[in-house]
Tab-separated table of C-alpha atoms in Angstrom:
chain	number	residue	atom	x	y	z
A	1442	UNK	CA	-18.911	24.758	28.982
A	1443	UNK	CA	-18.890	22.924	25.588
A	1444	UNK	CA	-15.512	21.379	26.470
A	1445	UNK	CA	-16.689	20.334	29.940
A	1446	UNK	CA	-19.674	18.591	28.373
A	1447	UNK	CA	-17.591	16.668	25.751
A	1448	UNK	CA	-15.177	15.606	28.551
A	1449	UNK	CA	-18.219	14.213	30.528
A	1450	UNK	CA	-19.620	12.557	27.498
A	1451	UNK	CA	-16.123	11.030	26.751
A	1452	UNK	CA	-15.711	9.695	30.350
A	1453	UNK	CA	-19.246	8.032	30.247
A	1454	UNK	CA	-18.380	6.554	26.711
A	1455	UNK	CA	-15.079	5.255	28.213
A	1456	UNK	CA	-16.751	3.574	31.115
A	1457	UNK	CA	-19.129	1.861	28.596
A	1458	UNK	CA	-16.304	0.105	26.695
A	1459	UNK	CA	-16.973	-3.354	28.421
A	1460	UNK	CA	-20.730	-2.858	27.509
A	1461	UNK	CA	-19.730	-2.170	23.829
A	1462	UNK	CA	-17.632	-5.294	23.700
A	1463	UNK	CA	-20.354	-7.403	25.206
A	1464	UNK	CA	-22.746	-5.923	22.863
A	1465	UNK	CA	-20.589	-6.684	19.786
A	1466	UNK	CA	-20.182	-10.297	21.000
A	1467	UNK	CA	-23.984	-10.664	21.490
A	1468	UNK	CA	-24.639	-9.270	17.917
A	1469	UNK	CA	-21.916	-11.627	16.557
A	1470	UNK	CA	-24.020	-14.585	17.693
A	1471	UNK	CA	-26.567	-13.513	15.225
A	1472	UNK	CA	-24.495	-11.970	12.580
A	1473	UNK	CA	-20.872	-13.272	12.560
A	1474	UNK	CA	-19.649	-10.167	10.765
A	1475	UNK	CA	-19.767	-8.254	13.966
A	1476	UNK	CA	-16.815	-10.277	15.299
A	1477	UNK	CA	-14.701	-9.505	12.209
A	1478	UNK	CA	-12.066	-6.691	12.499
A	1479	UNK	CA	-13.571	-5.543	15.848
A	1480	UNK	CA	-10.195	-3.983	16.815
A	1481	UNK	CA	-10.614	-1.392	13.924
A	1482	UNK	CA	-13.561	0.064	16.041
A	1483	UNK	CA	-10.826	1.007	18.539
A	1484	UNK	CA	-8.572	2.752	15.960
A	1485	UNK	CA	-6.265	-0.170	15.259
A	1486	UNK	CA	-6.460	0.053	11.424
A	1487	UNK	CA	-3.846	-0.470	8.811
A	1488	UNK	CA	-1.758	2.654	7.850
A	1489	UNK	CA	-3.163	4.179	4.596
A	1490	UNK	CA	-0.818	5.867	2.162
A	1491	UNK	CA	-1.586	8.851	-0.124
A	1492	UNK	CA	-3.841	10.824	2.282
A	1493	UNK	CA	-7.167	9.386	1.270
A	1494	UNK	CA	-10.630	11.005	1.329
A	1495	UNK	CA	-12.398	9.405	4.312
A	1496	UNK	CA	-16.193	8.817	3.755
A	1497	UNK	CA	-18.262	7.542	6.597
A	1498	UNK	CA	-21.581	5.878	5.665
A	1499	UNK	CA	-23.047	4.268	8.702
A	1500	UNK	CA	-24.825	1.295	6.951
A	1501	UNK	CA	-26.466	-0.034	3.799
A	1502	UNK	CA	-28.834	2.905	3.239
A	1503	UNK	CA	-26.167	5.654	3.480
A	1504	UNK	CA	-23.761	3.501	1.352
A	1505	UNK	CA	-26.220	3.078	-1.400
A	1506	UNK	CA	-27.167	6.928	-1.181
A	1507	UNK	CA	-23.517	8.036	-1.620
A	1508	UNK	CA	-22.417	5.237	-3.987
A	1509	UNK	CA	-23.031	7.275	-7.187
A	1510	UNK	CA	-20.792	10.158	-5.822
A	1511	UNK	CA	-18.055	7.598	-4.987
A	1512	UNK	CA	-18.250	6.080	-8.456
A	1513	UNK	CA	-17.905	9.570	-9.967
A	1514	UNK	CA	-14.902	10.265	-7.825
A	1515	UNK	CA	-13.329	7.017	-8.726
A	1516	UNK	CA	-13.878	7.608	-12.514
A	1517	UNK	CA	-12.824	11.450	-12.476
A	1518	UNK	CA	-9.983	11.016	-10.030
A	1519	UNK	CA	-8.626	7.450	-10.245
A	1520	UNK	CA	-5.452	8.576	-8.430
A	1521	UNK	CA	-7.376	9.573	-5.296
A	1522	UNK	CA	-7.350	6.879	-2.582
A	1523	UNK	CA	-10.706	6.450	-0.833
A	1524	UNK	CA	-11.399	5.018	2.618
A	1525	UNK	CA	-15.013	4.123	3.477
A	1526	UNK	CA	-16.085	3.376	7.129
A	1527	UNK	CA	-19.301	1.881	8.337
A	1528	UNK	CA	-20.794	0.470	11.531
A	1529	UNK	CA	-22.419	-2.572	10.349
A	1530	UNK	CA	-21.283	-5.821	8.458
A	1531	UNK	CA	-24.035	-5.197	6.123
A	1532	UNK	CA	-22.670	-1.918	5.322
A	1533	UNK	CA	-19.277	-3.317	4.887
A	1534	UNK	CA	-20.634	-5.936	2.526
A	1535	UNK	CA	-22.238	-3.218	0.366
A	1536	UNK	CA	-19.038	-1.357	-0.025
A	1537	UNK	CA	-17.208	-4.518	-1.073
A	1538	UNK	CA	-20.015	-5.501	-3.508
A	1539	UNK	CA	-20.132	-2.033	-4.990
A	1540	UNK	CA	-16.471	-1.077	-5.319
A	1541	UNK	CA	-14.312	-4.233	-4.630
A	1542	UNK	CA	-10.601	-3.277	-4.060
A	1543	UNK	CA	-11.075	0.190	-5.558
A	1544	UNK	CA	-11.960	1.479	-2.161
A	1545	UNK	CA	-10.490	0.511	1.255
A	1546	UNK	CA	-13.177	-0.390	3.753
A	1547	UNK	CA	-12.587	-0.031	7.492
A	1548	UNK	CA	-14.895	-0.075	10.517
A	1549	UNK	CA	-15.623	3.389	11.886
A	1550	UNK	CA	-13.804	4.103	15.201
A	1551	UNK	CA	-15.797	4.586	18.384
A	1552	UNK	CA	-16.188	8.218	19.352
A	1553	UNK	CA	-13.578	8.323	21.942
A	1554	UNK	CA	-10.750	10.932	21.842
A	1555	UNK	CA	-7.854	8.440	21.952
A	1556	UNK	CA	-9.523	6.163	19.468
A	1557	UNK	CA	-10.131	8.963	17.022
A	1558	UNK	CA	-6.588	10.262	17.392
A	1559	UNK	CA	-5.150	6.855	16.652
A	1560	UNK	CA	-7.433	6.342	13.692
A	1561	UNK	CA	-6.579	9.821	12.222
A	1562	UNK	CA	-2.773	9.070	12.682
A	1563	UNK	CA	-2.995	5.830	10.869
A	1564	UNK	CA	-5.263	7.016	7.954
A	1565	UNK	CA	-4.098	10.629	7.634
A	1566	UNK	CA	-7.118	11.672	5.573
A	1567	UNK	CA	-7.088	14.886	3.560
A	1568	UNK	CA	-10.878	15.298	4.266
A	1569	UNK	CA	-13.786	13.577	5.856
A	1570	UNK	CA	-17.344	13.366	4.465
A	1571	UNK	CA	-19.968	11.999	6.803
A	1572	UNK	CA	-23.167	10.736	5.009
A	1573	UNK	CA	-26.475	12.109	6.562
A	1574	UNK	CA	-26.603	13.227	10.098
A	1575	UNK	CA	-23.956	11.226	11.933
A	1576	UNK	CA	-22.787	13.816	14.374
A	1577	UNK	CA	-20.157	12.548	16.899
A	1578	UNK	CA	-18.618	15.179	19.073
A	1579	UNK	CA	-15.053	13.622	19.352
A	1580	UNK	CA	-14.926	12.766	15.752
A	1581	UNK	CA	-15.677	16.194	14.846
A	1582	UNK	CA	-13.380	17.764	17.304
A	1583	UNK	CA	-10.583	15.365	16.326
A	1584	UNK	CA	-10.918	16.250	12.625
A	1585	UNK	CA	-10.938	20.030	13.546
A	1586	UNK	CA	-7.794	19.677	15.803
A	1587	UNK	CA	-6.098	17.368	13.190
A	1588	UNK	CA	-6.669	19.892	10.244
A	1589	UNK	CA	-9.057	17.673	8.505
A	1590	UNK	CA	-11.965	19.333	7.071
A	1591	UNK	CA	-15.259	17.691	7.708
A	1592	UNK	CA	-18.268	17.864	5.497
A	1593	UNK	CA	-21.822	16.619	6.351
A	1594	UNK	CA	-23.460	15.374	3.112
A	1595	UNK	CA	-27.252	14.946	2.498
A	1596	UNK	CA	-27.844	16.255	6.116
A	1597	UNK	CA	-31.365	15.995	7.515
A	1598	UNK	CA	-32.589	16.930	10.978
A	1599	UNK	CA	-36.188	16.136	12.288
A	1600	UNK	CA	-37.858	18.453	14.550
A	1601	UNK	CA	-37.647	15.721	17.341
A	1602	UNK	CA	-33.775	15.427	16.737
A	1603	UNK	CA	-33.388	19.243	16.765
A	1604	UNK	CA	-34.943	19.446	20.103
A	1605	UNK	CA	-32.580	16.683	21.415
A	1606	UNK	CA	-29.452	18.566	20.218
A	1607	UNK	CA	-30.971	21.744	21.847
A	1608	UNK	CA	-30.848	20.332	25.162
A	1609	UNK	CA	-26.989	20.370	24.914
A	1610	UNK	CA	-26.988	23.833	23.230
A	1611	UNK	CA	-23.346	24.697	23.831
A	1612	UNK	CA	-21.946	21.476	22.901
A	1613	UNK	CA	-24.218	21.197	19.757
A	1614	UNK	CA	-23.267	24.742	18.699
A	1615	UNK	CA	-19.560	24.189	19.035
A	1616	UNK	CA	-19.746	20.805	17.282
A	1617	UNK	CA	-21.657	22.123	14.345
A	1618	UNK	CA	-19.285	25.056	14.017
A	1619	UNK	CA	-16.241	22.775	13.885
A	1620	UNK	CA	-17.748	21.383	10.737
A	1621	UNK	CA	-16.253	22.805	7.458
A	1622	UNK	CA	-19.590	22.555	5.481
A	1623	UNK	CA	-23.017	21.103	6.007
A	1624	UNK	CA	-24.909	20.227	2.835
A	1625	UNK	CA	-28.546	19.932	3.811
A	1626	UNK	CA	-31.224	18.079	1.972
A	1627	UNK	CA	-34.046	20.667	2.392
A	1628	UNK	CA	-34.360	24.308	3.510
A	1629	UNK	CA	-36.320	23.124	6.597
A	1630	UNK	CA	-33.371	20.973	7.621
A	1631	UNK	CA	-30.892	23.817	6.959
A	1632	UNK	CA	-33.013	26.076	9.181
A	1633	UNK	CA	-33.046	23.617	12.010
A	1634	UNK	CA	-29.337	23.504	11.972
A	1635	UNK	CA	-29.225	27.225	11.968
A	1636	UNK	CA	-31.447	27.471	14.845
A	1637	UNK	CA	-28.898	25.439	16.926
A	1638	UNK	CA	-26.376	28.196	16.273
A	1639	UNK	CA	-24.575	27.143	13.156
A	1640	UNK	CA	-22.862	29.753	11.180
A	1641	UNK	CA	-24.946	30.474	8.091
A	1642	UNK	CA	-21.981	30.592	5.704
A	1643	UNK	CA	-21.269	26.887	6.589
A	1644	UNK	CA	-24.741	25.625	5.525
A	1645	UNK	CA	-25.977	25.153	1.974
A	1646	UNK	CA	-29.040	23.326	0.550
A	1647	UNK	CA	-28.527	20.754	-2.415
A	1648	UNK	CA	-31.593	18.671	-2.234
A	1649	UNK	CA	-31.396	15.006	-1.361
A	1650	UNK	CA	-28.833	12.877	-3.253
A	1651	UNK	CA	-31.246	9.840	-2.827
A	1652	UNK	CA	-33.128	11.301	-5.908
A	1653	UNK	CA	-29.999	10.791	-8.034
A	1654	UNK	CA	-30.529	6.894	-8.303
A	1655	UNK	CA	-29.379	5.509	-11.609
A	1656	UNK	CA	-31.459	2.458	-12.599
A	1657	UNK	CA	-29.569	0.253	-15.042
A	1658	UNK	CA	-31.051	-1.879	-17.807
A	1659	UNK	CA	-29.642	-4.953	-15.954
A	1660	UNK	CA	-31.729	-4.117	-12.931
A	1661	UNK	CA	-34.852	-3.630	-15.098
A	1662	UNK	CA	-34.169	-6.843	-16.809
A	1663	UNK	CA	-33.890	-8.792	-13.710
A	1664	UNK	CA	-36.992	-7.168	-12.242
A	1665	UNK	CA	-38.808	-8.387	-15.362
A	1666	UNK	CA	-37.421	-11.835	-14.928
A	1667	UNK	CA	-38.681	-11.958	-11.291
A	1668	UNK	CA	-42.073	-10.806	-12.208
A	1669	UNK	CA	-42.162	-13.746	-14.744
A	1670	UNK	CA	-40.944	-16.195	-12.045
A	1671	UNK	CA	-43.805	-15.068	-9.962
A	1672	UNK	CA	-46.202	-16.020	-12.718
A	1673	UNK	CA	-47.088	-12.435	-13.494
A	1674	UNK	CA	-49.311	-12.324	-10.486
A	1675	UNK	CA	-50.099	-9.023	-8.631
A	1676	UNK	CA	-47.360	-8.208	-6.025
A	1677	UNK	CA	-47.755	-6.126	-2.855
A	1678	UNK	CA	-44.401	-5.517	-1.424
A	1679	UNK	CA	-43.470	-4.622	2.227
A	1680	UNK	CA	-40.149	-2.795	1.945
A	1681	UNK	CA	-37.333	-2.703	4.526
A	1682	UNK	CA	-39.597	-4.030	7.255
A	1683	UNK	CA	-38.987	-4.126	11.047
A	1684	UNK	CA	-40.163	-6.253	13.874
A	1685	UNK	CA	-43.905	-6.552	14.168
A	1686	UNK	CA	-44.521	-5.059	10.772
A	1687	UNK	CA	-44.304	-8.332	8.903
A	1688	UNK	CA	-46.973	-9.924	11.123
A	1689	UNK	CA	-49.223	-6.899	10.827
A	1690	UNK	CA	-48.771	-6.932	6.971
A	1691	UNK	CA	-49.519	-10.647	6.621
A	1692	UNK	CA	-52.642	-10.528	8.854
A	1693	UNK	CA	-53.742	-7.362	6.907
A	1694	UNK	CA	-53.330	-9.333	3.634
A	1695	UNK	CA	-56.034	-11.782	4.549
A	1696	UNK	CA	-59.001	-9.443	3.508
A	1697	UNK	CA	-57.003	-8.548	0.406
A	1698	UNK	CA	-56.684	-12.193	-0.642
A	1699	UNK	CA	-60.475	-12.625	-0.429
A	1700	UNK	CA	-60.676	-9.913	-3.288
A	1701	UNK	CA	-57.390	-10.924	-5.148
A	1702	UNK	CA	-56.675	-14.653	-4.506
A	1703	UNK	CA	-53.721	-14.621	-6.760
A	1704	UNK	CA	-51.979	-11.674	-5.146
A	1705	UNK	CA	-48.463	-12.301	-3.666
A	1706	UNK	CA	-47.253	-10.822	-0.412
A	1707	UNK	CA	-43.550	-9.926	-0.823
A	1708	UNK	CA	-41.727	-9.212	2.381
A	1709	UNK	CA	-38.355	-7.550	2.317
A	1710	UNK	CA	-36.866	-7.401	5.925
A	1711	UNK	CA	-34.488	-4.460	6.697
A	1712	UNK	CA	-31.985	-6.505	8.472
A	1713	UNK	CA	-30.555	-9.888	7.346
A	1714	UNK	CA	-30.285	-11.230	10.943
A	1715	UNK	CA	-34.059	-11.368	10.974
A	1716	UNK	CA	-34.504	-13.458	7.691
A	1717	UNK	CA	-34.932	-16.711	9.872
A	1718	UNK	CA	-37.333	-15.152	12.185
A	1719	UNK	CA	-39.646	-13.622	9.475
A	1720	UNK	CA	-39.623	-17.068	7.731
A	1721	UNK	CA	-40.721	-18.760	11.042
A	1722	UNK	CA	-43.336	-16.116	11.569
A	1723	UNK	CA	-44.865	-16.657	8.205
A	1724	UNK	CA	-45.096	-20.416	8.832
A	1725	UNK	CA	-46.692	-19.818	12.109
A	1726	UNK	CA	-49.384	-17.778	10.333
A	1727	UNK	CA	-50.147	-20.802	8.109
A	1728	UNK	CA	-48.214	-19.809	5.109
A	1729	UNK	CA	-45.653	-21.613	2.989
A	1730	UNK	CA	-43.155	-18.934	2.233
A	1731	UNK	CA	-40.646	-19.178	-0.653
A	1732	UNK	CA	-37.188	-17.648	0.046
A	1733	UNK	CA	-35.502	-15.730	-2.755
A	1734	UNK	CA	-32.211	-17.316	-1.851
A	1735	UNK	CA	-33.422	-20.796	-2.134
A	1736	UNK	CA	-34.233	-20.648	-5.792
A	1737	UNK	CA	-37.414	-22.789	-5.188
A	1738	UNK	CA	-40.184	-22.724	-7.724
A	1739	UNK	CA	-42.923	-20.279	-6.846
A	1740	UNK	CA	-46.209	-22.246	-7.563
A	1741	UNK	CA	-49.895	-21.333	-7.517
A	1742	UNK	CA	-49.941	-22.732	-3.945
A	1743	UNK	CA	-47.612	-20.109	-2.645
A	1744	UNK	CA	-48.502	-16.489	-1.838
A	1745	UNK	CA	-45.648	-15.314	0.376
A	1746	UNK	CA	-42.303	-14.425	-1.023
A	1747	UNK	CA	-39.415	-13.437	1.423
A	1748	UNK	CA	-36.521	-11.498	-0.098
A	1749	UNK	CA	-33.726	-12.751	2.042
A	1750	UNK	CA	-30.960	-11.149	0.018
A	1751	UNK	CA	-29.264	-7.729	0.193
A	1752	UNK	CA	-28.634	-5.082	-2.291
A	1753	UNK	CA	-31.540	-5.907	-4.623
A	1754	UNK	CA	-34.180	-3.295	-3.619
A	1755	UNK	CA	-34.621	-1.682	-6.929
A	1756	UNK	CA	-34.952	-5.132	-8.612
A	1757	UNK	CA	-37.455	-6.198	-6.117
A	1758	UNK	CA	-39.511	-2.874	-6.376
A	1759	UNK	CA	-39.550	-3.451	-10.082
A	1760	UNK	CA	-41.457	-6.696	-9.606
A	1761	UNK	CA	-43.906	-5.120	-7.404
A	1762	UNK	CA	-47.288	-3.549	-8.280
A	1763	UNK	CA	-47.690	-1.717	-4.995
A	1764	UNK	CA	-45.082	-0.847	-2.310
A	1765	UNK	CA	-45.855	-0.553	1.495
A	1766	UNK	CA	-42.926	1.361	3.173
A	1767	UNK	CA	-41.505	-0.478	6.122
A	1768	UNK	CA	-40.259	1.423	9.115
A	1769	UNK	CA	-43.250	3.805	9.029
A	1770	UNK	CA	-45.658	1.568	10.859
A	1771	UNK	CA	-43.421	1.330	13.841
A	1772	UNK	CA	-41.502	4.163	15.620
A	1773	UNK	CA	-38.526	3.995	13.407
A	1774	UNK	CA	-39.187	6.886	11.257
A	1775	UNK	CA	-39.496	5.321	7.836
A	1776	UNK	CA	-37.280	4.563	4.994
A	1777	UNK	CA	-36.527	5.835	1.455
A	1778	UNK	CA	-39.744	5.701	-0.618
A	1779	UNK	CA	-37.792	6.843	-3.655
A	1780	UNK	CA	-36.730	3.466	-4.918
A	1781	UNK	CA	-40.214	2.269	-5.701
A	1782	UNK	CA	-41.299	5.693	-6.875
A	1783	UNK	CA	-38.407	5.672	-9.483
A	1784	UNK	CA	-39.631	2.144	-10.663
A	1785	UNK	CA	-43.041	3.615	-11.323
A	1786	UNK	CA	-44.614	1.769	-8.327
A	1787	UNK	CA	-47.097	3.540	-6.142
A	1788	UNK	CA	-46.276	3.650	-2.380
A	1789	UNK	CA	-48.284	3.563	0.797
A	1790	UNK	CA	-46.546	5.080	3.847
A	1791	UNK	CA	-47.371	4.743	7.464
A	1792	UNK	CA	-47.667	7.484	10.187
A	1793	UNK	CA	-44.100	7.220	11.373
A	1794	UNK	CA	-42.208	8.826	8.521
A	1795	UNK	CA	-40.345	11.762	10.087
A	1796	UNK	CA	-36.958	10.491	8.689
A	1797	UNK	CA	-38.316	11.278	5.206
A	1798	UNK	CA	-40.943	13.896	5.936
A	1799	UNK	CA	-40.054	16.194	2.973
A	1800	UNK	CA	-39.840	13.459	0.492
A	1801	UNK	CA	-43.044	11.728	1.642
A	1802	UNK	CA	-44.950	15.025	1.501
A	1803	UNK	CA	-43.548	15.704	-1.983
A	1804	UNK	CA	-44.749	12.220	-3.208
A	1805	UNK	CA	-48.111	12.590	-1.623
A	1806	UNK	CA	-48.606	16.092	-3.270
A	1807	UNK	CA	-47.497	14.764	-6.543
A	1808	UNK	CA	-50.009	11.707	-6.387
A	1809	UNK	CA	-47.362	8.896	-6.249
A	1810	UNK	CA	-47.970	8.075	-2.640
A	1811	UNK	CA	-50.669	7.891	0.101
A	1812	UNK	CA	-50.312	7.962	3.886
A	1813	UNK	CA	-52.094	5.425	5.865
A	1814	UNK	CA	-52.739	5.384	9.688
A	1815	UNK	CA	-52.168	1.692	10.135
A	1816	UNK	CA	-51.202	-1.481	8.268
A	1817	UNK	CA	-54.881	-2.444	7.709
A	1818	UNK	CA	-55.488	0.914	5.840
A	1819	UNK	CA	-52.284	0.496	3.971
A	1820	UNK	CA	-53.284	-2.960	2.693
A	1821	UNK	CA	-56.757	-1.682	1.849
A	1822	UNK	CA	-55.341	1.065	-0.280
A	1823	UNK	CA	-53.078	-1.630	-1.947
A	1824	UNK	CA	-56.366	-3.658	-2.763
A	1825	UNK	CA	-57.908	-0.455	-4.289
A	1826	UNK	CA	-54.911	0.087	-6.511
A	1827	UNK	CA	-54.800	-3.520	-7.452
A	1828	UNK	CA	-58.416	-3.387	-8.546
A	1829	UNK	CA	-57.929	-0.245	-10.591
A	1830	UNK	CA	-54.999	-0.577	-12.906
A	1831	UNK	CA	-55.254	2.676	-14.615
A	1832	UNK	CA	-55.373	4.524	-11.244
A	1833	UNK	CA	-52.411	2.436	-10.116
A	1834	UNK	CA	-50.334	3.195	-13.125
A	1835	UNK	CA	-51.229	6.958	-13.026
A	1836	UNK	CA	-49.983	7.091	-9.344
A	1837	UNK	CA	-46.917	5.211	-10.356
A	1838	UNK	CA	-46.016	7.559	-13.108
A	1839	UNK	CA	-46.751	10.649	-10.922
A	1840	UNK	CA	-44.250	9.297	-8.208
A	1841	UNK	CA	-41.714	8.700	-10.926
A	1842	UNK	CA	-42.034	12.086	-12.375
A	1843	UNK	CA	-41.731	13.725	-9.085
A	1844	UNK	CA	-38.559	11.819	-8.262
A	1845	UNK	CA	-36.974	12.498	-11.721
A	1846	UNK	CA	-37.742	16.178	-11.376
A	1847	UNK	CA	-35.733	16.553	-8.094
A	1848	UNK	CA	-32.476	15.120	-9.350
A	1849	UNK	CA	-29.337	17.178	-9.347
A	1850	UNK	CA	-28.281	17.188	-5.823
A	1851	UNK	CA	-25.403	14.743	-6.511
A	1852	UNK	CA	-23.673	17.320	-8.836
A	1853	UNK	CA	-24.088	19.988	-6.318
A	1854	UNK	CA	-22.609	17.805	-3.493
A	1855	UNK	CA	-19.794	16.788	-5.770
A	1856	UNK	CA	-18.816	20.443	-6.361
A	1857	UNK	CA	-18.741	21.079	-2.585
A	1858	UNK	CA	-16.668	18.053	-1.987
A	1859	UNK	CA	-14.069	19.164	-4.520
A	1860	UNK	CA	-13.984	22.691	-3.176
A	1861	UNK	CA	-13.833	21.955	0.527
A	1862	UNK	CA	-12.117	18.630	0.829
A	1863	UNK	CA	-10.091	18.052	-2.231
A	1864	UNK	CA	-8.866	21.631	-3.156
């Protein structure tokens, strides 16, 4: 039955190839990077020598999460070739920015049997590590049949996603048991995978590698410089925002500006293709936004700062006094709240945070974060923290202490990679 379901899935996926091509073209009208190397998505990649380790990180967040482990591997095993794949141009840009030519970047093949076979034949990986829960039936089956051990790193599974996989119980069970090892973030995640029929010996819990963020002196220095550039004024930052959140945020800031007229609203859109849209929206609301990429002076007349750059989240968090977590005020599921926490910035998180439920609960219990039901409540909490410096600093310290106490997952994951993929 599992093979029948995978066959049906593959047939449907094959019939959708014209749609995939149109979608790529449409995306490329906004982000030209989607047009680059599009043929790699169909398995036509360069032949790679030396049996590399294949690491798949779907986009920027996963790339940043796994970057410390990749750096460790490069330092400890410089002879090991590494191929990293992603699905987005922003992910590709992050790989190049972080590792240059030390890592070969390719676009991930579409999950079609013949495409996966072609990709594996050309790359010939010794092992595959997939970051977080990117479960593709044909990728997993292709690795299994090709003798390529596959490890899922930093795996998480929400209750909603578990119910979705359970609808295809036989296929999900076979797919999970074709995996060599699944390294879960939290015992709750592990239990959900086990409930889908995964063999217990193939599941371990490491904690989240997202706690293992190394903050450099250079990042702290640039954060201080940015704070100075902004005139030392109080900053409320909306991190990794999505459509509709920016407008909600700026409208909610109006009552805050009545109490703290010198406060700055920093907006950090999640996707670069929305930079222009967010700038236009801010102007329509009567603001005169300054873009980080412009280098324009931020004067007393400005109160909206748009971070239209990539790869600077820690720096931007370090210049903020309060962080409002984007993706959690729309049904996206939230984004990583640990970056502001590690920079000692208290966080307000919206109601849709199921992607980071355990981390959110840990931060809230520690006193480093507060959950809000909507954006108006989030900004009201921000205003309260701005008015009480001692309370704000105590919350920031509590969040940082919690995040620091949870480190160690990276070493556990590295041991698993060496034992299962590189032995």
